[in-house]
Tab-separated table of C-alpha atoms in Angstrom:
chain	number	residue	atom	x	y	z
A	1	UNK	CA	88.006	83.629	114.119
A	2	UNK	CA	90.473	81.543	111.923
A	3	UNK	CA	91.159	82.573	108.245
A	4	UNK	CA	93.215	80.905	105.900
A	5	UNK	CA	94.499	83.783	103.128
A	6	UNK	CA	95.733	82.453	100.148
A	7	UNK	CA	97.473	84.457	97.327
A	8	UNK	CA	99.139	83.713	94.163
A	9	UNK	CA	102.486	84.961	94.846
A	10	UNK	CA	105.023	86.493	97.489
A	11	UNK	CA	107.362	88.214	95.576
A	12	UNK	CA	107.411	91.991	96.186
A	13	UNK	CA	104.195	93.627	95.017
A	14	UNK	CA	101.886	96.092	95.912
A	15	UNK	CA	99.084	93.512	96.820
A	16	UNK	CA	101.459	91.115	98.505
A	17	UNK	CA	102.818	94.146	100.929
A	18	UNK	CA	99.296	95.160	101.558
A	19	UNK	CA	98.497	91.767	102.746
A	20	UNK	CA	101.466	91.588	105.510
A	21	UNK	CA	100.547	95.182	106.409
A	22	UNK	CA	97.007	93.903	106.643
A	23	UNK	CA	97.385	91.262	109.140
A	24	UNK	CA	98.981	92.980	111.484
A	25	UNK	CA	95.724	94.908	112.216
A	26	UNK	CA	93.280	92.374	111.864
A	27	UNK	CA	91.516	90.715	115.357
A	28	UNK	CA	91.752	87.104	113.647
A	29	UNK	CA	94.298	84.191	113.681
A	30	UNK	CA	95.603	84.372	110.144
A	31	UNK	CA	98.054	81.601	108.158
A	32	UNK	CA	99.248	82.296	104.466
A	33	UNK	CA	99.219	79.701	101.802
A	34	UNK	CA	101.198	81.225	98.361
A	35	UNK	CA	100.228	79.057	95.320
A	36	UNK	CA	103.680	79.783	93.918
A	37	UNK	CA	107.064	82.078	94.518
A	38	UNK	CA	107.479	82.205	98.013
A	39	UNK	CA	109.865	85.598	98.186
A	40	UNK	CA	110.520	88.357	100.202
A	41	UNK	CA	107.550	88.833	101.821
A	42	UNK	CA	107.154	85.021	102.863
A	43	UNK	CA	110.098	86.229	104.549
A	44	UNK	CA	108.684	88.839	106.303
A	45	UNK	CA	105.464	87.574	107.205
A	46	UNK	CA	107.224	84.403	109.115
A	47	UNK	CA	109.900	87.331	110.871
A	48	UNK	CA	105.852	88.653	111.326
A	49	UNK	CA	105.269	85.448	112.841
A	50	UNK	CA	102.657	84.707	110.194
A	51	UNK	CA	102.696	80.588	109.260
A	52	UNK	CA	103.106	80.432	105.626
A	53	UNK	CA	102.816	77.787	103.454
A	54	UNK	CA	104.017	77.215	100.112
A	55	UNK	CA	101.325	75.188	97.652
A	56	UNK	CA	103.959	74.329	95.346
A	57	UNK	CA	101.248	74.846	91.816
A	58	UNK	CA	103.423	74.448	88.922
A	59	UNK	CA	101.180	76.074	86.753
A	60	UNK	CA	97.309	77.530	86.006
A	61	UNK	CA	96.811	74.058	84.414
A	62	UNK	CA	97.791	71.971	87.749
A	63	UNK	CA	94.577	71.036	89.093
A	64	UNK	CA	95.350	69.361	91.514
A	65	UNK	CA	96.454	71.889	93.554
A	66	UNK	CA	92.398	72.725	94.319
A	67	UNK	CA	91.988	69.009	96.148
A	68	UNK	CA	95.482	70.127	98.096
A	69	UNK	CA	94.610	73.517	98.754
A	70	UNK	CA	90.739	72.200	99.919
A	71	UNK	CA	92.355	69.636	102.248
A	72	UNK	CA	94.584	71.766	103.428
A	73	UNK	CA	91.139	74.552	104.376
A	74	UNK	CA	89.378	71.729	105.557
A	75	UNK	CA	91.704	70.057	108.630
A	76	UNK	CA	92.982	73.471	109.326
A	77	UNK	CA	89.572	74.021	110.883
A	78	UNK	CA	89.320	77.964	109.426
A	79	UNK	CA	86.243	79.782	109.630
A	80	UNK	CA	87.091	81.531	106.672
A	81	UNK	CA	89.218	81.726	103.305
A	82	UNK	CA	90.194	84.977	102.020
A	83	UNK	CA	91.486	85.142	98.560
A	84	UNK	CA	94.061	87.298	96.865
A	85	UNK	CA	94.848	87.997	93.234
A	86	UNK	CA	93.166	86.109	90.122
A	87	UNK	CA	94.943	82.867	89.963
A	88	UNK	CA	94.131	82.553	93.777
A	89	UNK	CA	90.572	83.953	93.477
A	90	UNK	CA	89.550	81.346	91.046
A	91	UNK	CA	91.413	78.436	92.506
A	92	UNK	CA	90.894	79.255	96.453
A	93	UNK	CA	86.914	79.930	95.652
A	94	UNK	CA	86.993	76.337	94.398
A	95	UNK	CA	88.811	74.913	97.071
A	96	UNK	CA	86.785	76.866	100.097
A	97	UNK	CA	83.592	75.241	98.352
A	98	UNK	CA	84.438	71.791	98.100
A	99	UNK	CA	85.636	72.144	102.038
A	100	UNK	CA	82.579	73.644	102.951
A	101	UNK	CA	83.861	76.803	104.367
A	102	UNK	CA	83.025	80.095	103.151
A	103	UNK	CA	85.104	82.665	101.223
A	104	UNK	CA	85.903	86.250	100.803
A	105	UNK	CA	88.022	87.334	97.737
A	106	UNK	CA	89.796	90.920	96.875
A	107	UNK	CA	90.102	92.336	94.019
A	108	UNK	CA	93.180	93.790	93.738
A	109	UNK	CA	94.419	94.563	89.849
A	110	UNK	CA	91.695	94.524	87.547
A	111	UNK	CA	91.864	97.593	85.222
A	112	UNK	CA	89.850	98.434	82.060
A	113	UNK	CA	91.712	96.245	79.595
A	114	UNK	CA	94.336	94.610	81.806
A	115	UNK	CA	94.464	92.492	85.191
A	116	UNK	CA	97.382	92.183	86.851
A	117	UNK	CA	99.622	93.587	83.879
A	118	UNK	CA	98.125	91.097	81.421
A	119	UNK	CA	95.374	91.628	78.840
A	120	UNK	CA	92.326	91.153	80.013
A	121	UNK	CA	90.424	88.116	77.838
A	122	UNK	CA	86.789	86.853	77.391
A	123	UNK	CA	88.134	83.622	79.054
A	124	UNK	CA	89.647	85.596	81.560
A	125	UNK	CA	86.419	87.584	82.700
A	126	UNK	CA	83.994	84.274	81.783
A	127	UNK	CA	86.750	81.701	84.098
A	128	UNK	CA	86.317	85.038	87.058
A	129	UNK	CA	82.790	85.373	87.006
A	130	UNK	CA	82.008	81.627	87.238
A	131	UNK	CA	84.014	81.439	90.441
A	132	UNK	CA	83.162	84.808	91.835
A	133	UNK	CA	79.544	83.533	92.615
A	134	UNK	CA	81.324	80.271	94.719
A	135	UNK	CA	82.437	83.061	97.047
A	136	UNK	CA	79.988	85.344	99.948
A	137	UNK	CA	81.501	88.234	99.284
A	138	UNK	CA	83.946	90.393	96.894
A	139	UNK	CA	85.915	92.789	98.235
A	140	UNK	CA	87.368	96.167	96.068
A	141	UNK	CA	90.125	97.762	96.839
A	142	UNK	CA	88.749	101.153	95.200
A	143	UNK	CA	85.169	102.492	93.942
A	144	UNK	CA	86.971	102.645	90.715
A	145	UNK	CA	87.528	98.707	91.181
A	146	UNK	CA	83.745	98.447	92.229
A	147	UNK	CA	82.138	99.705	89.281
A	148	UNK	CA	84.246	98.221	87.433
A	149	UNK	CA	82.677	94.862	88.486
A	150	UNK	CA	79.372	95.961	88.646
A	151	UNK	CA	79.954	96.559	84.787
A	152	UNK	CA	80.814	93.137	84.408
A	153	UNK	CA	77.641	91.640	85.951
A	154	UNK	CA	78.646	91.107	89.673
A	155	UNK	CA	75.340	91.882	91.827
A	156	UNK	CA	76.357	95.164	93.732
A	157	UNK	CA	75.012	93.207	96.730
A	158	UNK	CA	78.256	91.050	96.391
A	159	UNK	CA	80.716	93.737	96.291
A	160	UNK	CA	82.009	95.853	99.666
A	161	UNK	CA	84.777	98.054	98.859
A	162	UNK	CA	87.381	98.083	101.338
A	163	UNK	CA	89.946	101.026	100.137
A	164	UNK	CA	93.486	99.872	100.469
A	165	UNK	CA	95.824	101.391	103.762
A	166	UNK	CA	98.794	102.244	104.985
A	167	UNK	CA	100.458	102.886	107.872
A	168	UNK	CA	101.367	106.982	107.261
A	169	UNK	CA	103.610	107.375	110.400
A	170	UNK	CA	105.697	105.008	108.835
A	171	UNK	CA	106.831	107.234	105.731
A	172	UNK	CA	106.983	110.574	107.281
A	173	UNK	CA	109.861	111.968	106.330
A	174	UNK	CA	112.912	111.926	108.119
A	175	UNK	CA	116.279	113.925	107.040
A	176	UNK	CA	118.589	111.202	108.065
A	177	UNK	CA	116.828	108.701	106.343
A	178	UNK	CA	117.430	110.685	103.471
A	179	UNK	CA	120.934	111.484	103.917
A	180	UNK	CA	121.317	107.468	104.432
A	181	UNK	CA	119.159	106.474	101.196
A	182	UNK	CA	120.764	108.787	99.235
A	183	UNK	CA	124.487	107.380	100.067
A	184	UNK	CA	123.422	104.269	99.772
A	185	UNK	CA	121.812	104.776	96.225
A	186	UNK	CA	124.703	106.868	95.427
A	187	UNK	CA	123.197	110.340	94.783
A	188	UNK	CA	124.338	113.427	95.743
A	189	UNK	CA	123.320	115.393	98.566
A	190	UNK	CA	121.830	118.681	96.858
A	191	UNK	CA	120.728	116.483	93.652
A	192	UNK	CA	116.910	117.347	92.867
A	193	UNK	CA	115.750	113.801	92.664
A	194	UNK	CA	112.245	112.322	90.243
A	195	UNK	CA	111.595	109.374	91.431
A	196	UNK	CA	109.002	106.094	91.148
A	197	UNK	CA	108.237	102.731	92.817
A	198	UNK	CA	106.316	99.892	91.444
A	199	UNK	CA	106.339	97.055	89.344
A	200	UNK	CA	109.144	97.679	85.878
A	201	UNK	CA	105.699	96.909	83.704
A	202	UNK	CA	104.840	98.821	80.114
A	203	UNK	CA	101.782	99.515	81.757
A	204	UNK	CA	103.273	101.448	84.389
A	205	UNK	CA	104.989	104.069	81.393
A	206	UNK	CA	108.353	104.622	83.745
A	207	UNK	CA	109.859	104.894	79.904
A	208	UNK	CA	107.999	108.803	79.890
A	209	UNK	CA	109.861	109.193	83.084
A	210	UNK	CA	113.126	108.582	81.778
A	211	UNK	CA	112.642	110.416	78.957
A	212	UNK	CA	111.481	113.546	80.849
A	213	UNK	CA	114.237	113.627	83.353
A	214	UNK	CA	116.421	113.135	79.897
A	215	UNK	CA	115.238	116.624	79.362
A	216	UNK	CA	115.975	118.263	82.318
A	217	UNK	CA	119.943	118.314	82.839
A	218	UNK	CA	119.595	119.369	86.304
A	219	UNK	CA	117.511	116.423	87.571
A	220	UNK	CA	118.057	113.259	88.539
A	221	UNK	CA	116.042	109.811	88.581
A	222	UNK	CA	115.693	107.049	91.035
A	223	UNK	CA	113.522	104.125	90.130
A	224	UNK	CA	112.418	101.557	93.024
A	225	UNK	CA	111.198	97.895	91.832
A	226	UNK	CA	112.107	95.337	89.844
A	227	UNK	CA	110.352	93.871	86.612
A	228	UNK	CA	110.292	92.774	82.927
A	229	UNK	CA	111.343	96.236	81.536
A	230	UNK	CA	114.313	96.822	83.621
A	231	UNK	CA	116.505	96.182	81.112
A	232	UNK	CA	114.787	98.008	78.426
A	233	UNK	CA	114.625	100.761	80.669
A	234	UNK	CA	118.252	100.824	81.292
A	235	UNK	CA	118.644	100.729	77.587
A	236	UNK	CA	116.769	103.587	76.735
A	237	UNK	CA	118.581	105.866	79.793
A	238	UNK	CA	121.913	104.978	77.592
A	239	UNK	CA	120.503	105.944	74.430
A	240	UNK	CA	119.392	108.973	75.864
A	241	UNK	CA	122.441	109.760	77.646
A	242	UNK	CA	121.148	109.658	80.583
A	243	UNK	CA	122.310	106.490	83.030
A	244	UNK	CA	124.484	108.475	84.671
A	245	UNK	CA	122.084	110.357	86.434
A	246	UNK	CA	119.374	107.501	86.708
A	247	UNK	CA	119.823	104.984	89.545
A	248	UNK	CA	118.182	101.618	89.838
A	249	UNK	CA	117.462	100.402	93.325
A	250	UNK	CA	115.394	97.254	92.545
A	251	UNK	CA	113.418	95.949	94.572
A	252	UNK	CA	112.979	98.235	98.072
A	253	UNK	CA	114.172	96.261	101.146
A	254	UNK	CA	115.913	93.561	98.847
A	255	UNK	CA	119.646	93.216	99.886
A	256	UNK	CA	121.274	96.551	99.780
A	257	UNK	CA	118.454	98.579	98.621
A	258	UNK	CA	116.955	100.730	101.466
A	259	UNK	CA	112.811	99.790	102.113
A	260	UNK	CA	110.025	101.871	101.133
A	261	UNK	CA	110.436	104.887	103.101
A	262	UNK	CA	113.577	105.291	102.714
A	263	UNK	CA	113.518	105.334	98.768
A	264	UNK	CA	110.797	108.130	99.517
A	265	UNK	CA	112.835	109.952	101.659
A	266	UNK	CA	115.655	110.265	99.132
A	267	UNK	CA	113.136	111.676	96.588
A	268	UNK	CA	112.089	115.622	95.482
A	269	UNK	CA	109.065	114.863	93.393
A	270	UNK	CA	106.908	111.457	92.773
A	271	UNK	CA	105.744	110.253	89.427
A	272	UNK	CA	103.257	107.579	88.472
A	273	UNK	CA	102.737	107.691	84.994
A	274	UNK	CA	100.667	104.553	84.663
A	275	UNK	CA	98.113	103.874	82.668
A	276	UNK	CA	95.605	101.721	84.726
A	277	UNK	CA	95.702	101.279	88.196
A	278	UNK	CA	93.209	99.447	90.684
A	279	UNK	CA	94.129	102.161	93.526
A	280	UNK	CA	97.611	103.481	93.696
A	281	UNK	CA	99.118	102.499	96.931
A	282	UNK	CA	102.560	104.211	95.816
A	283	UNK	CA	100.425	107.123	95.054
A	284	UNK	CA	99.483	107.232	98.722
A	285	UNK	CA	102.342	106.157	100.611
A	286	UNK	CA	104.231	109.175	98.790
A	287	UNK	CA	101.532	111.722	99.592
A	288	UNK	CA	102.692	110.540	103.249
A	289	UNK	CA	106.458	110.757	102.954
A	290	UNK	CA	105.141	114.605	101.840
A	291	UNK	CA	106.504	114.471	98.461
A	292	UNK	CA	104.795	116.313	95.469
A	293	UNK	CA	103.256	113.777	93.353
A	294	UNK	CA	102.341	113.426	89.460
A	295	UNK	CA	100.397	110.860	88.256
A	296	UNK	CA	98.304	109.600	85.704
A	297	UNK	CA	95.609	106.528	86.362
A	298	UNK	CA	95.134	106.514	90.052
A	299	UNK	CA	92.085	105.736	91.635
A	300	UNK	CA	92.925	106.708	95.312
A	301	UNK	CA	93.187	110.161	94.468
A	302	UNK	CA	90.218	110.398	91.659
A	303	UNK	CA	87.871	109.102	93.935
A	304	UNK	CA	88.155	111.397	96.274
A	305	UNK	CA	85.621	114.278	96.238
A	306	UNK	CA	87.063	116.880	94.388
A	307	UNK	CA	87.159	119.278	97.956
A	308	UNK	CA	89.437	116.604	99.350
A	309	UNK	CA	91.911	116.013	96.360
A	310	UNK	CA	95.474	116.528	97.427
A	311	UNK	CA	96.813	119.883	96.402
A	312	UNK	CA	99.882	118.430	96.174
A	313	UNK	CA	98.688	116.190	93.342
A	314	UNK	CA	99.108	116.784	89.849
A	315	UNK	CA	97.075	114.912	87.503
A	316	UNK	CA	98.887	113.928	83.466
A	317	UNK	CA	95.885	114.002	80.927
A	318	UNK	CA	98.036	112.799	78.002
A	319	UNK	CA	96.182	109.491	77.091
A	320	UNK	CA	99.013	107.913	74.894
A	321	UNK	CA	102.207	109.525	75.679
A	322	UNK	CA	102.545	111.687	78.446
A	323	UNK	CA	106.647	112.338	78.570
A	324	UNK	CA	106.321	116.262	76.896
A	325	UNK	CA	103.347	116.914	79.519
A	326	UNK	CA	105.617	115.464	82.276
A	327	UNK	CA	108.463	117.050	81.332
A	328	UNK	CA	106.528	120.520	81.807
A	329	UNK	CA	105.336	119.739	85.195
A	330	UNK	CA	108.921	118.107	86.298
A	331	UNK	CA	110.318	121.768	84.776
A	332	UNK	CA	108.423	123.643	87.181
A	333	UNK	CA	109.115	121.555	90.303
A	334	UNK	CA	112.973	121.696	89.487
A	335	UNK	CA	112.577	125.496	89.151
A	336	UNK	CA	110.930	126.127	92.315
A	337	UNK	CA	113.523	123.466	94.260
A	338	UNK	CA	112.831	120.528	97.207
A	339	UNK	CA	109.951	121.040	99.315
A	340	UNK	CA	108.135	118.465	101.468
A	341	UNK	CA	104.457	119.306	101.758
A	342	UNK	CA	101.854	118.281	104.572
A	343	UNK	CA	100.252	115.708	104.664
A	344	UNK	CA	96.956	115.806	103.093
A	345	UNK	CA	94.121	114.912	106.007
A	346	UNK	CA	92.800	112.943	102.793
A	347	UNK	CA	94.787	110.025	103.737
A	348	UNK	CA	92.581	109.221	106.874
A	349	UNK	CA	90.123	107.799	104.724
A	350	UNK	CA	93.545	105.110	103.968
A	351	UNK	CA	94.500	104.371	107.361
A	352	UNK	CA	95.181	100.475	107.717
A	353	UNK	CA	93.869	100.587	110.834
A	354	UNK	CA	89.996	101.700	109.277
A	355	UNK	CA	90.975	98.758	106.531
A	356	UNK	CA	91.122	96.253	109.001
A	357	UNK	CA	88.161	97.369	110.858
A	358	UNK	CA	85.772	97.238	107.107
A	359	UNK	CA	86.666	93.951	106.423
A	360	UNK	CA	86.464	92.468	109.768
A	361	UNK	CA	83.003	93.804	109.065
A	362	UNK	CA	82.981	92.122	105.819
A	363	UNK	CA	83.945	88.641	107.237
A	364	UNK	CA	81.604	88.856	110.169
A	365	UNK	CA	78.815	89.598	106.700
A	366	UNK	CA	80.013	86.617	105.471
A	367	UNK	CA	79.412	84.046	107.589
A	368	UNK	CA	75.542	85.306	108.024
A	369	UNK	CA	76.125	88.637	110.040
A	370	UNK	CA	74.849	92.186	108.638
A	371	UNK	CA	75.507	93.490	105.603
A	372	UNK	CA	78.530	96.473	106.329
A	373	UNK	CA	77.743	100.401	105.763
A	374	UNK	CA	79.328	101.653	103.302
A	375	UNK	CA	82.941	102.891	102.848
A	376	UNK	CA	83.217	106.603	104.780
A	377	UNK	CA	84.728	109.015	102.830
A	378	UNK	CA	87.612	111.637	103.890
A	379	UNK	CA	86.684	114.568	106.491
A	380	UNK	CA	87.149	117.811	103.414
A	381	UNK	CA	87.524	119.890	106.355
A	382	UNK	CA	90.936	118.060	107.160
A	383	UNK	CA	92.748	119.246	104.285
A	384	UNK	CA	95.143	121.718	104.888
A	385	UNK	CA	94.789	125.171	103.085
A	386	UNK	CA	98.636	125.724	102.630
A	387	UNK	CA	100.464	123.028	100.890
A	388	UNK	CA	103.435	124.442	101.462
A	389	UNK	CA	103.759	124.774	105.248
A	390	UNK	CA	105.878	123.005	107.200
A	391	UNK	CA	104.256	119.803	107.911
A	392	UNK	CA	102.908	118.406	111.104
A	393	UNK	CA	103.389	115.130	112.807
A	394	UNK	CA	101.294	113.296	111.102
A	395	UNK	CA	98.844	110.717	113.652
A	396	UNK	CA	95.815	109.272	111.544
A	397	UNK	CA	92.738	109.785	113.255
A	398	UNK	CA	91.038	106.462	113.177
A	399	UNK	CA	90.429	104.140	116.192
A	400	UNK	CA	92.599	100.782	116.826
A	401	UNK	CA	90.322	98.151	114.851
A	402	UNK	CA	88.059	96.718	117.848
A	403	UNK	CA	88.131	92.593	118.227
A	404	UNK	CA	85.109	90.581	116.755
A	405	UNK	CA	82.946	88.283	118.531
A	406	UNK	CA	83.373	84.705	116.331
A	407	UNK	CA	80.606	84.464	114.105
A	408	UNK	CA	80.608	81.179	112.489
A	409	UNK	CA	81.061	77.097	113.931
């Protein structure tokens, strides 16, 4: 099977690192095609040996990047286009149909009032649902991300929810990894460290972070990503007094910053204060890494049965500004010092490798197989009933994703 995936960007983002992660565990050829901003993980899917191609779309008003992008489907001889992101959902549905070759799209970022950090519009959700029906299937990345198309009129028949993944051996945590981050990053070595990773968004409300390590002399803050609030954010760590104990790595992996893991590593306690979320992949991969987490909006733990919740998870309920209700939680994890918990059997039901496997079963639905069973949830019996022990190596449980007979031309 040949698939062509085409998303809007490549800078460093939590769908655009879940695509790279994705290929390397799916049984198909795969090529890229970015619509615009070929970055740092262009780079890494070519070091992948990925072929990626750049579109070149100047804008959502440069139609005709569809003829390009169809022409380009269409003597690439691909059994399949898989879409990724809105701009690329709407344009790459278009494209697939006037080549004749079906598509798959995921849904990766649409919250309640926002998609992709934006406000979500009647345009926005009319433009969507006119293309979504050009496509065989829709795929969510959470049930929280299925219902919330189901509420918009997509047929339930159209939508197969394919959770997110990650690769947990890949963030357990490792004490020279943290010595290393933390040199790097210029922290000290017995500092209790908060810390976060994502987009710098308003959405993402890293500004009640700051604030709530401003409260707590004896902590220290370490913020991972890059974004349109950096500066503010810097700002506001001045005003408070603060920016000498808050460190910002931008983006992980990006020159000297160390990746994913190692951020992690260097970190006592987790925070994702956000608002919306689609899933929460930073959620995850820090539940892997054995960190404490706190977090507002995050569908990868709420969806969870509530046996099978993390007890390492604690949820903020503040729907406008949680910093006082963070800064209560953070007071309590500096009190009782570093830990690093086990990791939560939960995370099974996010291996990459059981990602691969649904959608492989979701392509092989659309191009006129069966329709796939539905999403398995975590084994409850799998979560441990200390979270304080000393973890175990962590190896997911999950098969290697079998190979797929071709199903289409």
């Amino acid at each position: 099977m040949k698939v062509l995936h085409v998303i809007t960007g490549l800078g460093v983002g939590g769908a655009e690192r879940q695509l790279r992660l994705l290929l390397g565990h799916l049984p198909a050829r795969c090529d890229v095609v970015t619509l615009t901003n070929p970055g740092a993980v262009a780079e890494g899917l070519r070091a992948d040996g990925v072929r990626v191609r750049h579109l070149g779309m100047r804008g959502n008003r440069d139609l005709a990047a569809v003829p390009r992008l169809a022409r380009l489907v269409r003597h690439g001889g691909y059994d399949l286009v898989h879409t990724h992101l809105y701009r690329a959902c709407v344009h790459g549905r278009i494209a697939a149909r006037l080549a004749g070759t079906p598509s798959v799209a995921t849904e990766h970022s649409l919250g309640r009032e926002e998609i992709e950090g934006r406000p979500l519009t009647r345009g926005t959700r009319a433009l969507y649902l006119r293309t979504e029906r050009l496509g065989a299937a829709t795929v969510a990345v959470s049930s929280t991300v299925a219902a919330r198309l189901r509420a918009w009129g997509v047929p339930s028949t159209r939508i197969h929810t394919v959770p997110n993944g990650i690769d947990a051996r890949a963030f357990r945590f490792d004490g020279g990894r943290r010595r290393a981050a933390r040199a790097l990053l210029g922290l000290p070595e017995d500092a209790f460290v908060v810390g976060g990773v994502g987009r710098l968004v308003p959405g993402k409300r890293f500004d009640a972070t700051v604030r709530a390590v401003a409260a707590l002399p004896g902590a220290w803050l370490l913020l991972a990503g890059d974004g349109p609030e950096a500066g503010a954010l810097r700002a506001l760590a001045g005003r408070l007094g603060v920016a000498d104990r808050v460190r910002f790595a931008g983006e992980c992996g990006e020159g000297a910053a160390p990746d994913v893991p190692g951020v992690l590593a260097a970190m006592d306690v987790f925070v994702s204060a956000s608002r919306e979320e689609s899933f929460g992949l930073a959620v995850v991969e820090a539940l892997a890494a054995g960190l404490p987490v706190v977090h507002g909006a995050c569908p990868a733990v709420e969806d969870l049965p509530p046996g099978q919740v993390p007890r390492g998870a604690v949820r903020l309920r503040s729907p406008t500004d949680p910093a006082a209700e963070l800064t209560a939680v953070l007071r309590r994890h500096l009190a009782h010092g570093p830990r690093r918990l086990p990791v939560p059997r939960a995370l099974d039901h996010y291996d990459i490798r059981l990602s691969g496997r649904r959608l492989m079963d979701v392509y092989a639905h659309a191009l006129g197989g069966p329709a796939p069973a539905p999403a398995p949830t975590a084994d409850s019996t799998a979560v441990p009933s200390d979270p304080y022990a000393p973890s175990e190596p962590y190896a997911p449980s999950c098969p290697p994703a079998p190979s797929i007979r071709r199903a289409h031309r």
